[in-house]
Amino acid sequence: MNSQTSLAQLGWRPFFQQQLSLNELELLSVENLDEKLYAGRVIEHHRNGVVVMNGSGQFSLTQTVLQATQTDRLCVGDWLLFNTQLQFERLLERQSLFQRKAPGSKIDTQLISSNVDSLFIVCSLNQDFNLSRIERYLALAKEAQVEPIIILTKTDQCEDTYVKRQQVQSLDPFMMVHALNALDNDHLIELSGYCKQGKTIALLGSSGVGKSTLVNGLMGVDTQLTSDIREDDSKGRHTTTSRALRLLPQGGLILDTPGMRELQLSACEQGVSETFSEITELATQCRFADCQHNSEPGCAIQNALDKGDIDQRRLVSYQKLMREQAMNSATLAQKRAKDKALGKMINSVQTASRSFKKGTY
């Protein structure tokens, strides 16, 4: 990125400006380096810290400094305030946030990216093509209230592109769906409308679907490594290992993320409901409020299924995602409650210890 990149080019807008106090606005404009305050956006996230950028250049904030502030976890796309000693001041409220349940057995949430305007959901047209996986990403986008755009890649390796594109379009008739070859510059031109100045695009998709190739094509240079997929199962290898925000020649910003072999949802009920709006609408017409939509009498969903108005695969996908997000949300809520109780106990012990030392017990 150019060191003279303006805050507006990085996505700064009134939503963030209005969060600043009068004192912070004054410190942002002063020339005194001892007191000056800076606003910057996180453009890279690494295990040991983050890289922040503003109109003056790029700055590294180490994990030690971040931990010392006892701040919320940061992610790529965040806007924050920091001083001349590169000390973190505070995180600005996010306009949007992508997060998932941490992979594996860890009970926690993992932040993916924030302050995104559009989400490119990338799916290849080889053996990776999976409607249920696309629905999972759509639920994530709708929960974050971010515009989802489906990018179907590797059209040169598919003989039934039109059929698969129509299958995806049937998930939402108003959703933008593009089928292209990311290696063909003429195909990439149709995506230029999403890359306007100050707009941030995030890419999500499995490994090997062509996200890095797509980034390279939009950037016009090879900024990301790419690797071949395995011939036996069309699975890809992780070629992106960290999240980074990059400035596009068209003026927008693009965020590539590592391929996700596991994307479990949590606290995503609204997103799932919006993704399957025709099913959630039918559910309100069931005879019983607690209908499980299996064999209960008066079930509007089963009735629609019998008539062929809804698809069995889509119903199964909806039920699976609703169960998953409910279970993960409950587990995370229990963890937060335990952590809160532990924190109160520690504070109580520390208070009692201080009172004992002062002889006020």
Short mmCIF file of N, CA and C in Angstrom, two decimals, residues 212-273:
data_model
loop_
_atom_site.label_atom_id
_atom_site.label_comp_id
_atom_site.label_asym_id
_atom_site.label_seq_id
_atom_site.Cartn_x
_atom_site.Cartn_y
_atom_site.Cartn_z
N SER A 212 -7.01 -17.10 -3.70
CA SER A 212 -5.75 -16.40 -3.94
C SER A 212 -5.58 -16.04 -5.41
N THR A 213 -6.01 -16.92 -6.31
CA THR A 213 -5.96 -16.63 -7.74
C THR A 213 -6.86 -15.44 -8.05
N LEU A 214 -8.01 -15.38 -7.40
CA LEU A 214 -8.94 -14.27 -7.59
C LEU A 214 -8.34 -12.96 -7.10
N VAL A 215 -7.68 -13.01 -5.93
CA VAL A 215 -7.02 -11.82 -5.40
C VAL A 215 -5.93 -11.35 -6.36
N ASN A 216 -5.12 -12.28 -6.84
CA ASN A 216 -4.06 -11.94 -7.78
C ASN A 216 -4.62 -11.25 -9.03
N GLY A 217 -5.74 -11.79 -9.54
CA GLY A 217 -6.34 -11.22 -10.74
C GLY A 217 -6.87 -9.81 -10.51
N LEU A 218 -7.53 -9.59 -9.37
CA LEU A 218 -8.07 -8.27 -9.06
C LEU A 218 -6.97 -7.26 -8.76
N MET A 219 -5.88 -7.74 -8.14
CA MET A 219 -4.75 -6.87 -7.83
C MET A 219 -3.92 -6.55 -9.07
N GLY A 220 -3.95 -7.45 -10.05
CA GLY A 220 -3.15 -7.25 -11.25
C GLY A 220 -1.73 -7.72 -11.10
N VAL A 221 -1.39 -8.26 -9.93
CA VAL A 221 -0.04 -8.78 -9.67
C VAL A 221 -0.17 -10.02 -8.81
N ASP A 222 0.88 -10.83 -8.76
CA ASP A 222 0.86 -12.03 -7.93
C ASP A 222 1.23 -11.68 -6.50
N THR A 223 0.23 -11.26 -5.71
CA THR A 223 0.48 -10.92 -4.31
C THR A 223 0.35 -12.13 -3.41
N GLN A 224 -0.32 -13.17 -3.90
CA GLN A 224 -0.55 -14.36 -3.10
C GLN A 224 0.05 -15.57 -3.80
N LEU A 225 0.58 -16.49 -3.00
CA LEU A 225 1.02 -17.76 -3.56
C LEU A 225 -0.19 -18.59 -3.95
N THR A 226 -0.05 -19.41 -4.96
CA THR A 226 -1.12 -20.32 -5.32
C THR A 226 -0.54 -21.71 -5.44
N SER A 227 -1.40 -22.73 -5.28
CA SER A 227 -0.93 -24.10 -5.40
C SER A 227 -1.99 -24.94 -6.09
N ASP A 228 -1.56 -26.03 -6.67
CA ASP A 228 -2.48 -26.92 -7.37
C ASP A 228 -3.36 -27.66 -6.37
N ILE A 229 -4.50 -28.13 -6.86
CA ILE A 229 -5.37 -28.95 -6.03
C ILE A 229 -5.03 -30.42 -6.27
N ARG A 230 -5.45 -31.28 -5.33
CA ARG A 230 -5.22 -32.70 -5.49
C ARG A 230 -6.20 -33.25 -6.52
N GLU A 231 -5.71 -34.06 -7.42
CA GLU A 231 -6.55 -34.56 -8.51
C GLU A 231 -7.62 -35.54 -8.02
N ASP A 232 -7.33 -36.28 -6.91
CA ASP A 232 -8.26 -37.34 -6.51
C ASP A 232 -9.54 -36.82 -5.88
N ASP A 233 -9.47 -35.67 -5.18
CA ASP A 233 -10.69 -35.19 -4.52
C ASP A 233 -10.95 -33.70 -4.72
N SER A 234 -10.13 -33.05 -5.55
CA SER A 234 -10.27 -31.61 -5.84
C SER A 234 -10.08 -30.74 -4.61
N LYS A 235 -9.44 -31.27 -3.57
CA LYS A 235 -9.19 -30.49 -2.36
C LYS A 235 -7.92 -29.66 -2.54
N GLY A 236 -7.91 -28.49 -1.94
CA GLY A 236 -6.76 -27.61 -2.08
C GLY A 236 -5.92 -27.58 -0.83
N ARG A 237 -4.75 -27.00 -0.97
CA ARG A 237 -3.87 -26.78 0.16
C ARG A 237 -3.99 -25.33 0.60
N HIS A 238 -3.70 -25.06 1.87
CA HIS A 238 -3.75 -23.69 2.37
C HIS A 238 -2.62 -22.88 1.74
N THR A 239 -2.94 -21.90 0.89
CA THR A 239 -1.91 -21.04 0.31
C THR A 239 -1.90 -19.67 0.99
N THR A 240 -3.00 -19.30 1.63
CA THR A 240 -3.04 -18.08 2.44
C THR A 240 -2.98 -18.51 3.90
N THR A 241 -1.97 -18.01 4.62
CA THR A 241 -1.78 -18.45 6.01
C THR A 241 -2.11 -17.38 7.03
N SER A 242 -2.35 -16.15 6.59
CA SER A 242 -2.71 -15.08 7.51
C SER A 242 -3.68 -14.13 6.82
N ARG A 243 -4.42 -13.36 7.60
CA ARG A 243 -5.38 -12.42 7.04
C ARG A 243 -4.70 -11.08 6.78
N ALA A 244 -4.94 -10.51 5.60
CA ALA A 244 -4.33 -9.23 5.26
C ALA A 244 -5.27 -8.44 4.37
N LEU A 245 -5.34 -7.13 4.62
CA LEU A 245 -6.18 -6.22 3.85
C LEU A 245 -5.29 -5.51 2.83
N ARG A 246 -5.70 -5.52 1.55
CA ARG A 246 -4.87 -4.95 0.49
C ARG A 246 -5.69 -3.95 -0.33
N LEU A 247 -4.99 -2.89 -0.79
CA LEU A 247 -5.62 -1.85 -1.59
C LEU A 247 -5.65 -2.28 -3.05
N LEU A 248 -6.84 -2.25 -3.63
CA LEU A 248 -7.01 -2.65 -5.02
C LEU A 248 -6.72 -1.49 -5.96
N PRO A 249 -6.27 -1.75 -7.19
CA PRO A 249 -6.04 -0.69 -8.16
C PRO A 249 -7.30 0.12 -8.44
N GLN A 250 -8.47 -0.50 -8.31
CA GLN A 250 -9.73 0.19 -8.56
C GLN A 250 -10.11 1.13 -7.42
N GLY A 251 -9.40 1.04 -6.28
CA GLY A 251 -9.66 1.95 -5.16
C GLY A 251 -10.23 1.29 -3.93
N GLY A 252 -10.81 0.10 -4.06
CA GLY A 252 -11.35 -0.59 -2.90
C GLY A 252 -10.29 -1.35 -2.14
N LEU A 253 -10.72 -2.11 -1.14
CA LEU A 253 -9.81 -2.94 -0.36
C LEU A 253 -10.31 -4.37 -0.37
N ILE A 254 -9.40 -5.32 -0.38
CA ILE A 254 -9.78 -6.73 -0.42
C ILE A 254 -9.08 -7.49 0.68
N LEU A 255 -9.81 -8.38 1.32
CA LEU A 255 -9.28 -9.18 2.41
C LEU A 255 -9.35 -10.65 2.04
N ASP A 256 -8.19 -11.28 1.94
CA ASP A 256 -8.13 -12.71 1.71
C ASP A 256 -7.95 -13.40 3.05
N THR A 257 -8.60 -14.52 3.22
CA THR A 257 -8.50 -15.27 4.48
C THR A 257 -8.06 -16.69 4.20
N PRO A 258 -7.41 -17.34 5.16
CA PRO A 258 -7.04 -18.75 4.96
C PRO A 258 -8.27 -19.60 4.70
N GLY A 259 -8.12 -20.64 3.90
CA GLY A 259 -9.23 -21.55 3.64
C GLY A 259 -9.74 -22.17 4.92
N MET A 260 -11.04 -22.35 5.03
CA MET A 260 -11.63 -22.87 6.26
C MET A 260 -12.18 -24.27 6.03
N ARG A 261 -11.54 -25.25 6.62
CA ARG A 261 -12.06 -26.62 6.52
C ARG A 261 -13.22 -26.82 7.50
N GLU A 262 -13.32 -25.92 8.46
CA GLU A 262 -14.38 -26.04 9.47
C GLU A 262 -14.95 -24.66 9.76
N LEU A 263 -16.23 -24.47 9.56
CA LEU A 263 -16.89 -23.20 9.84
C LEU A 263 -18.16 -23.47 10.63
N GLN A 264 -18.01 -23.51 11.95
CA GLN A 264 -19.16 -23.75 12.81
C GLN A 264 -19.77 -22.42 13.23
N LEU A 265 -21.09 -22.35 13.18
CA LEU A 265 -21.80 -21.13 13.50
C LEU A 265 -22.13 -21.05 14.98
N SER A 266 -22.18 -19.83 15.50
CA SER A 266 -22.66 -19.59 16.86
C SER A 266 -23.30 -18.21 16.87
N ALA A 267 -24.35 -18.04 17.70
CA ALA A 267 -25.07 -16.77 17.79
C ALA A 267 -25.43 -16.27 16.39
N CYS A 268 -26.02 -17.15 15.60
CA CYS A 268 -26.29 -16.83 14.20
C CYS A 268 -27.74 -17.17 13.81
N GLU A 269 -28.64 -17.13 14.79
CA GLU A 269 -30.03 -17.52 14.52
C GLU A 269 -30.68 -16.61 13.48
N GLN A 270 -30.46 -15.30 13.59
CA GLN A 270 -31.05 -14.37 12.64
C GLN A 270 -30.52 -14.61 11.23
N GLY A 271 -29.21 -14.87 11.13
CA GLY A 271 -28.61 -15.12 9.83
C GLY A 271 -29.15 -16.37 9.18
N VAL A 272 -29.33 -17.43 9.97
CA VAL A 272 -29.88 -18.68 9.43
C VAL A 272 -31.33 -18.45 9.02
N SER A 273 -32.09 -17.75 9.83
CA SER A 273 -33.50 -17.50 9.52
C SER A 273 -33.66 -16.72 8.22
#
